Short mmCIF file of C-alpha atoms in Angstrom, two decimals:
data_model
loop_
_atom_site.label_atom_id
_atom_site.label_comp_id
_atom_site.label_asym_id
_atom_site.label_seq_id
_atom_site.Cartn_x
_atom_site.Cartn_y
_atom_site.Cartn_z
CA UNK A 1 56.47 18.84 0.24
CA UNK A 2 56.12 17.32 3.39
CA UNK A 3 54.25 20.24 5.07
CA UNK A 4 52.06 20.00 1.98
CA UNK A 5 51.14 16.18 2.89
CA UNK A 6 50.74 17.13 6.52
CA UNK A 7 48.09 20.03 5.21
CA UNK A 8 46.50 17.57 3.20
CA UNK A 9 46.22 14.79 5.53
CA UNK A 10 44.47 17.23 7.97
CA UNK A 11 42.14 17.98 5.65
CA UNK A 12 40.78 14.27 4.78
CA UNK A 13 40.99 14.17 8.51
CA UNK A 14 38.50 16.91 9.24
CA UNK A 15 36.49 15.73 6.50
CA UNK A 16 36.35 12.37 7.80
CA UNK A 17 35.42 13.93 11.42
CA UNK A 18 32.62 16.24 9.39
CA UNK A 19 31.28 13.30 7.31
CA UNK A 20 30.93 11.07 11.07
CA UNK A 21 29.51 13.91 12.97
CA UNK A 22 26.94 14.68 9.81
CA UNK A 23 25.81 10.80 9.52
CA UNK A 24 25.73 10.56 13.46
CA UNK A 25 23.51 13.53 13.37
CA UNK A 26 21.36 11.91 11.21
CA UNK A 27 21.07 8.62 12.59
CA UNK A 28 19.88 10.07 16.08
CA UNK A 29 17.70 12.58 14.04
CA UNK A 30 16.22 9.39 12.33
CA UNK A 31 16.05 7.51 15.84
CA UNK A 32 14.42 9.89 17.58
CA UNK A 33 12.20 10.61 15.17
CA UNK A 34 11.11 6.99 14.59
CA UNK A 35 10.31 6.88 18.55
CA UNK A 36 8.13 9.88 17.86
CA UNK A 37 6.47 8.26 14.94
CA UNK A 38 5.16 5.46 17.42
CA UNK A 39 3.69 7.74 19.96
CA UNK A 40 1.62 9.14 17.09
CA UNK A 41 0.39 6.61 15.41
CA UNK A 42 -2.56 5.19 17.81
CA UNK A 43 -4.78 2.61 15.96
CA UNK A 44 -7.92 4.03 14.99
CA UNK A 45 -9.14 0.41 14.77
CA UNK A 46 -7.88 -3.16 16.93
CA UNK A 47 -5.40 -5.17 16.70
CA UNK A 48 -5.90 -8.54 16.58
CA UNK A 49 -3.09 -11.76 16.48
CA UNK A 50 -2.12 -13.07 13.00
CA UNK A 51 -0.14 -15.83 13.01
CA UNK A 52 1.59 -14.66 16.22
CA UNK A 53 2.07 -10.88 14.97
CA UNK A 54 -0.08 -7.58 15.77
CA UNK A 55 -2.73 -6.84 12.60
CA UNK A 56 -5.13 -4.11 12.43
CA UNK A 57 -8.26 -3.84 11.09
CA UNK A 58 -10.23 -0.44 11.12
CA UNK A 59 -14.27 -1.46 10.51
CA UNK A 60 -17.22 0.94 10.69
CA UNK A 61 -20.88 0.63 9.01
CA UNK A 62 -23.93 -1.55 9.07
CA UNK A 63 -25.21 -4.40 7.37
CA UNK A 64 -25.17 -8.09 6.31
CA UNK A 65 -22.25 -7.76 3.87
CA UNK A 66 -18.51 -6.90 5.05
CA UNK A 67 -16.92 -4.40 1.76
CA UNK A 68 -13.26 -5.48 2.56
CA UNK A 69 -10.56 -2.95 1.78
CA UNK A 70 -7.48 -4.07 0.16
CA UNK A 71 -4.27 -1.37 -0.10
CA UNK A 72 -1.67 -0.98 -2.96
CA UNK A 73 1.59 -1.07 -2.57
CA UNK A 74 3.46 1.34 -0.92
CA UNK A 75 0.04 3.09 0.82
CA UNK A 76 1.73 3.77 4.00
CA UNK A 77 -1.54 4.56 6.44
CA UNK A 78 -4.60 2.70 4.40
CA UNK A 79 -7.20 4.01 7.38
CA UNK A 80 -6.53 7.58 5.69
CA UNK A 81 -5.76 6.55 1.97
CA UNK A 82 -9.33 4.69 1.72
CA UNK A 83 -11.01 7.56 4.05
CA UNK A 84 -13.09 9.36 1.01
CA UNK A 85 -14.51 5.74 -0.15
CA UNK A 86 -15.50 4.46 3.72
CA UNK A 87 -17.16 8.09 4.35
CA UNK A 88 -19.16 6.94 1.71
CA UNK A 89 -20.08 3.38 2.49
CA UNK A 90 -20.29 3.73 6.16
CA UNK A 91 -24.16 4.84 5.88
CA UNK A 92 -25.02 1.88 3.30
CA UNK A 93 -23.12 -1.44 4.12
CA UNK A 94 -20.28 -2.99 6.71
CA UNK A 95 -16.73 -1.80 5.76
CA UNK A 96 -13.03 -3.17 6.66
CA UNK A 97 -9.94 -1.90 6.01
CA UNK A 98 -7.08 -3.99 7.04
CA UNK A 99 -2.95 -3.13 7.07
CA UNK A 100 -1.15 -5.65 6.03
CA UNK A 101 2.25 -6.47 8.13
CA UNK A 102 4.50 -3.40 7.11
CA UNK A 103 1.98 -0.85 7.15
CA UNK A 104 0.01 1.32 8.81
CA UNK A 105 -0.62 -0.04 12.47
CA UNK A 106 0.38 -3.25 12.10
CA UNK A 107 3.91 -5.31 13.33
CA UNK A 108 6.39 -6.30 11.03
CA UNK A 109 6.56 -10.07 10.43
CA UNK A 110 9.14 -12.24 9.80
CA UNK A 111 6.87 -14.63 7.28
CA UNK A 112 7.94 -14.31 3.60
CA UNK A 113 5.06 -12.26 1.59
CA UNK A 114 4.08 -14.97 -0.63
CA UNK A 115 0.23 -14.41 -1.85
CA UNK A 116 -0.65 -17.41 -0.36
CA UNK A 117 0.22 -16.06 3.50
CA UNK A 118 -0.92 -12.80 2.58
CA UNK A 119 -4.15 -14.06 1.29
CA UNK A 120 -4.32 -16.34 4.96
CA UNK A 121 -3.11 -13.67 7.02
CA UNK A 122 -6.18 -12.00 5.84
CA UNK A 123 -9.01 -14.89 6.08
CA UNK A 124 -7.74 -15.36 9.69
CA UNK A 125 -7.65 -11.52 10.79
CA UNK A 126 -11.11 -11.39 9.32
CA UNK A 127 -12.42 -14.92 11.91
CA UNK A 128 -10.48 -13.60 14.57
CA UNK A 129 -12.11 -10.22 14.63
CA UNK A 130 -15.18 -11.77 14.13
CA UNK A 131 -16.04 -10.69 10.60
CA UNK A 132 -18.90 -12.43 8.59
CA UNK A 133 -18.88 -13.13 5.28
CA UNK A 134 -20.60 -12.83 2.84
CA UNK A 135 -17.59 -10.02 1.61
CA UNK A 136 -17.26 -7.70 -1.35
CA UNK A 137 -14.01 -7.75 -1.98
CA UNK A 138 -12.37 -4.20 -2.85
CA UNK A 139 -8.38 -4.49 -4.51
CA UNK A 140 -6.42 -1.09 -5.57
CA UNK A 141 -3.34 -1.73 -7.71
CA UNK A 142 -0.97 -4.43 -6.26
CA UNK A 143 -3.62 -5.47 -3.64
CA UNK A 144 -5.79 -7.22 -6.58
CA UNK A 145 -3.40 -10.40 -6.09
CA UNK A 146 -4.16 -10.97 -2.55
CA UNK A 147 -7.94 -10.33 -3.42
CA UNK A 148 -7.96 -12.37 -6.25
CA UNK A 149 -6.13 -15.44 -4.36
CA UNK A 150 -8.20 -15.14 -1.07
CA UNK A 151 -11.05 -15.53 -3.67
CA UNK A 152 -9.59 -18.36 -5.23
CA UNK A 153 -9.29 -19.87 -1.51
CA UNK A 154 -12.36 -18.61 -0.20
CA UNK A 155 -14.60 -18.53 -2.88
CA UNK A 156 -18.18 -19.37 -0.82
CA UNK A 157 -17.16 -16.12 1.59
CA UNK A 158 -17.49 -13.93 -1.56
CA UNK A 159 -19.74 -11.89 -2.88
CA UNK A 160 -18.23 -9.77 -5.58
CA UNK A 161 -15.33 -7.86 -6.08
CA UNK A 162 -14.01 -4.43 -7.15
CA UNK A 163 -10.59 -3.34 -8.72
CA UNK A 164 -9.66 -0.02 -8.15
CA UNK A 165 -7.06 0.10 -11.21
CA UNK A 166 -5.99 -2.79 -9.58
CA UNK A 167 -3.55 -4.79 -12.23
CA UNK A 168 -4.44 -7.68 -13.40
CA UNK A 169 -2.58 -11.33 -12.57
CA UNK A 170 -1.14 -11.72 -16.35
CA UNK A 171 0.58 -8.18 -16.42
CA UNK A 172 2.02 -8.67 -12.92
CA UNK A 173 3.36 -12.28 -14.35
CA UNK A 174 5.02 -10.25 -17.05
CA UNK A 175 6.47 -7.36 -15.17
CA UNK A 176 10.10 -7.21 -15.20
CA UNK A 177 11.18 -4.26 -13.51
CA UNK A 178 13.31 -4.57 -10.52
CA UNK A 179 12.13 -1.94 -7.82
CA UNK A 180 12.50 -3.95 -5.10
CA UNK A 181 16.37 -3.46 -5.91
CA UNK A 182 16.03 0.35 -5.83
CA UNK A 183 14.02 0.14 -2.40
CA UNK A 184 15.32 -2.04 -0.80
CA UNK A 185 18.93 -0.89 -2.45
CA UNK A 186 21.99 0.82 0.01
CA UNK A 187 21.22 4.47 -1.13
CA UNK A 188 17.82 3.86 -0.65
CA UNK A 189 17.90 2.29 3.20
CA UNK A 190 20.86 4.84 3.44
CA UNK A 191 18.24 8.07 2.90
CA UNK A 192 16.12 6.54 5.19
CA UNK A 193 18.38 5.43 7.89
CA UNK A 194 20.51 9.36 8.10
CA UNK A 195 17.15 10.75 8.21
CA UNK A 196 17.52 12.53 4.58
CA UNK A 197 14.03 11.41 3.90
CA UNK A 198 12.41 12.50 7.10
CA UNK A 199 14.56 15.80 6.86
CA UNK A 200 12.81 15.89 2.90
CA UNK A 201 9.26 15.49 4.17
CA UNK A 202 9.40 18.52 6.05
CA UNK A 203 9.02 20.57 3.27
CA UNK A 204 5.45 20.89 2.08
CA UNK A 205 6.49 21.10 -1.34
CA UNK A 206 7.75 17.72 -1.10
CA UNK A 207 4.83 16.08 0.98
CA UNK A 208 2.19 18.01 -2.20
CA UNK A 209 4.59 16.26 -4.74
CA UNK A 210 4.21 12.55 -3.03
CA UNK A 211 0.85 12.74 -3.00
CA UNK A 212 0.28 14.00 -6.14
CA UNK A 213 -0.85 11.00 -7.59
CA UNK A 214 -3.68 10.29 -4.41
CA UNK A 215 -5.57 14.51 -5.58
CA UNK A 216 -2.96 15.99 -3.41
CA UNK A 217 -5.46 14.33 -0.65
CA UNK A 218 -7.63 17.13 -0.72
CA UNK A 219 -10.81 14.84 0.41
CA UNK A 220 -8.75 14.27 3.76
CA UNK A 221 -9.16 15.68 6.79
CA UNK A 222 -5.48 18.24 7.49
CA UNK A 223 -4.90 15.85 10.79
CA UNK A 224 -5.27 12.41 8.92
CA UNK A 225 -3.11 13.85 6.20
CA UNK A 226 -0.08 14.20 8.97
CA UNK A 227 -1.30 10.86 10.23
CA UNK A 228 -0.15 9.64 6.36
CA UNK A 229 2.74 11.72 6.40
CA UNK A 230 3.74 10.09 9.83
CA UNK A 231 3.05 6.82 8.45
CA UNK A 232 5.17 6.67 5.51
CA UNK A 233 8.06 7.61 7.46
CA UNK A 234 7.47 4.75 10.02
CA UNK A 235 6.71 2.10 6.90
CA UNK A 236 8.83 3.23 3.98
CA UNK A 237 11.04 0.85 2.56
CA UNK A 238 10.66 -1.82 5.49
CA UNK A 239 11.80 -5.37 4.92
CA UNK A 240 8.06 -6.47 4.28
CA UNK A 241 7.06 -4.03 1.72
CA UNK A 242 10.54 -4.89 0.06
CA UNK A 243 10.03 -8.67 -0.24
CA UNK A 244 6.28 -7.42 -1.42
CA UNK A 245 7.97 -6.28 -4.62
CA UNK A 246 10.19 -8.87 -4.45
CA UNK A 247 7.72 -11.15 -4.79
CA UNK A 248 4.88 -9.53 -7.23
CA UNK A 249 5.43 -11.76 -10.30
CA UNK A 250 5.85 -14.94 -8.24
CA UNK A 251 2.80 -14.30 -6.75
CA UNK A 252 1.27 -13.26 -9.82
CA UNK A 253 1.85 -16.47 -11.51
CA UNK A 254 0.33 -18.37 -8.37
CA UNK A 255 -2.93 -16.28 -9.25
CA UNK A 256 -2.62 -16.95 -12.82
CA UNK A 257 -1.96 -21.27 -12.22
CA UNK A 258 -5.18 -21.29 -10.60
CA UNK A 259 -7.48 -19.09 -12.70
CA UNK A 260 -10.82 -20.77 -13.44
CA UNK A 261 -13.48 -17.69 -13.73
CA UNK A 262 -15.27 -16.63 -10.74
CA UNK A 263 -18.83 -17.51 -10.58
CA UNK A 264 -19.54 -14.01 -9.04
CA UNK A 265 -19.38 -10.75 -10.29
CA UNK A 266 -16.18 -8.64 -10.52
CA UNK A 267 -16.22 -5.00 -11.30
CA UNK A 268 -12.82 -3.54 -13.22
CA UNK A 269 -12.69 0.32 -12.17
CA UNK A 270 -9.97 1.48 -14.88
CA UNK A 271 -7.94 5.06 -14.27
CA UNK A 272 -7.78 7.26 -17.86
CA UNK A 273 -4.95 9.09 -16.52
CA UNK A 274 -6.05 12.08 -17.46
CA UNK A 275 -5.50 11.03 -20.52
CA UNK A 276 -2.03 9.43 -21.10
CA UNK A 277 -2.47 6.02 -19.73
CA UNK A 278 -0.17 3.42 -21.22
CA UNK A 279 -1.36 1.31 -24.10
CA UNK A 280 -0.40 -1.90 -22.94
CA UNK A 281 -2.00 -1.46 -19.24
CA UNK A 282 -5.57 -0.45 -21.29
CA UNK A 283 -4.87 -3.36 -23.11
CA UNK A 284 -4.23 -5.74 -19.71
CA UNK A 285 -7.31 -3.80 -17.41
CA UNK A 286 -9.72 -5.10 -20.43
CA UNK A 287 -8.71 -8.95 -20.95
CA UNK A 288 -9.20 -8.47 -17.04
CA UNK A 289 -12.92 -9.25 -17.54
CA UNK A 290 -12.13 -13.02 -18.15
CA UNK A 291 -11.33 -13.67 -14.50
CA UNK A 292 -15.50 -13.57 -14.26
CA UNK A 293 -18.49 -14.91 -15.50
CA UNK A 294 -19.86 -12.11 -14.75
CA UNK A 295 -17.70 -9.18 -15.12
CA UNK A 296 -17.57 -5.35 -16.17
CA UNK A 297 -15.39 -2.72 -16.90
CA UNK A 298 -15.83 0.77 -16.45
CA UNK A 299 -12.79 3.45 -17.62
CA UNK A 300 -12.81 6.73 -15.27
CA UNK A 301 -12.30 9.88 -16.52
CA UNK A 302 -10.20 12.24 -15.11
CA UNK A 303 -8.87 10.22 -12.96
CA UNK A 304 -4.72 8.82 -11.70
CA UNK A 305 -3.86 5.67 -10.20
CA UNK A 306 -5.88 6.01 -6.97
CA UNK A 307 -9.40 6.46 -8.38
CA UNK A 308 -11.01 6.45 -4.76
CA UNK A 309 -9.11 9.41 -3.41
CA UNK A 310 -11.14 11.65 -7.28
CA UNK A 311 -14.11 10.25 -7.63
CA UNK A 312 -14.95 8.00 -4.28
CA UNK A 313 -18.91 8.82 -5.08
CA UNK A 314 -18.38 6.31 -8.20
CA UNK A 315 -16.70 3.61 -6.81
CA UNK A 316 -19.06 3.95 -3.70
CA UNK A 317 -21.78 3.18 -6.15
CA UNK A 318 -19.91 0.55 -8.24
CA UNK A 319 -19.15 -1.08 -4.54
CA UNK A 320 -22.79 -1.02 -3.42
CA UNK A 321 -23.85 -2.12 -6.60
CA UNK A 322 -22.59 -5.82 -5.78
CA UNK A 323 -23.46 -5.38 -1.89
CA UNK A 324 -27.07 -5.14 -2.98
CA UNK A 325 -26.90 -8.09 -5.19
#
């Protein structure tokens, strides 16, 4: 019996030794990867100081009206997500895409992610760069708050402004999922941390199946497409884009406490989802429309969440549309 408990006892012990020697593995893996990560991503654009922190802003173009890109949640690298739609701008009108704090190029901030902040976080990169209005504003998915409230806040810099599926303040309100929980949760930060997730990504398999939603990305360039790669692994699941989530329907309700329809026109661009979109979001991306006097909604066919990255030739258009007016 008691050589039995001795047996045993070495065993938990060698587990124990193979369990610390597996996680410390994984947490230099992780490290050294992360320093790698930095000496990659180079901003293609400046950065400029926000509120004390490093912001970046990647312009290009022409013209007497700025087209200001706004990313959804979760886009790690927005310079390559939004590449297919600036390719086609660039020769027609002024572009901007910005990161906010927690992606792409930019720092990490310490400020909470209220919509407010976000929304003048973004006025003040845009004066400090030296951006003019008048802007077309340009929302995908969760980035339609931040639009919607710097118009709210801004409203003699606008123009227009264009949701790519972006969802509307009311459903946001009423959202009551919890996914800030599950990434920001411990076996969440724990993948990340060991290096699990940057050990995942190596496969292609697995890098085709995260972007499967964004046309596999097959309208970006092979280098930019390790560029995004890169990115998510330096942004995933950071504190900012946590508290982003945290803070959708709070936000959302900000939005929705100050609605009074915009005097200017604003464009709803509508995924079909190849065909098996939800009811409920139809039902939310049509009562849309009442945020504008002047408003229109166009459903796009063949089509998932990130319209830009299938058909960027028709949002182009839809884009110009309101630059010209």
């Amino acid at each position: 019996m008691k050589k039995w408990r001795k047996r045993f006892v070495k065993f938990l012990i060698f587990d124990l030794v193979i369990v610390l020697l597996l996680l410390s593995t994984g947490l230099i893996y992780q490290q050294v990867g992360a320093r790698e990560d930095a000496k990659i991503l180079v901003p293609p654009g400046k950065l400029y100081k926000v509120h004390g922190d490093n912001m970046h802003l990647y312009t290009g173009g022409e013209g007497d009206v700025t087209v200001v890109l706004a990313s959804g949640w979760g886009t790690a690298n927005p310079y390559v997500d939004y590449y297919p739609l600036y390719e086609k701008l660039a020769p027609n009108t002024k572009f901007a895409v910005y990161d906010r704090f927690g992606y792409g190029y930019s720092d990490r901030t310490d400020k909470k992610r209220d919509v407010d902040t976000v929304a003048d976080e973004l006025h003040e990169l845009l004066e400090v760069s030296g951006q003019k209005p008048p802007y077309v504003l340009v929302g995908h998915s969760l980035g339609s708050l931040e639009t919607l409230r710097f118009a709210q806040k801004y409203p003699d810099e606008v123009q227009g402004i264009v949701m790519i599926d972006g969802g509307s303040p009311e459903h946001y309100a009423n959202d009551t999922s919890d996914t800030a929980s599950v990434i920001g949760g411990f076996m969440n930060q724990f993948r990340i941390k060991t290096g699990l997730l940057r050990l995942s990504l190596q496969s292609d398999a697995v890098v085709e199946a995260s972007n499967a939603n964004r046309n596999e990305l097959k309208l970006v360039p092979d280098n930019l497409k390790k560029l995004d790669t890169t990115a998510l692994l330096h942004n995933y699941g950071n504190a900012n884009t946590v508290d982003e989530l945290r803070e959708m329907s709070a936000n959302a309700k900000v939005v929705v406490d100050n609605k009074k329809p915009f005097p200017f026109p604003l464009t709803i661009l509508t995924a079909d989802y190849f065909g098996a979109s939800e009811p409920e979001w139809d039902k939310t991306q049509a009562e849309f429309t009442s945020w504008s006097e002047h408003s229109k909604h166009v459903t796009v066919k063949d089509t998932e969440h990130y319209i830009h990255q299938y058909h960027p030739d028709l949002v182009a258009n839809e884009i110009l549309e309101l630059v010209k007016k």
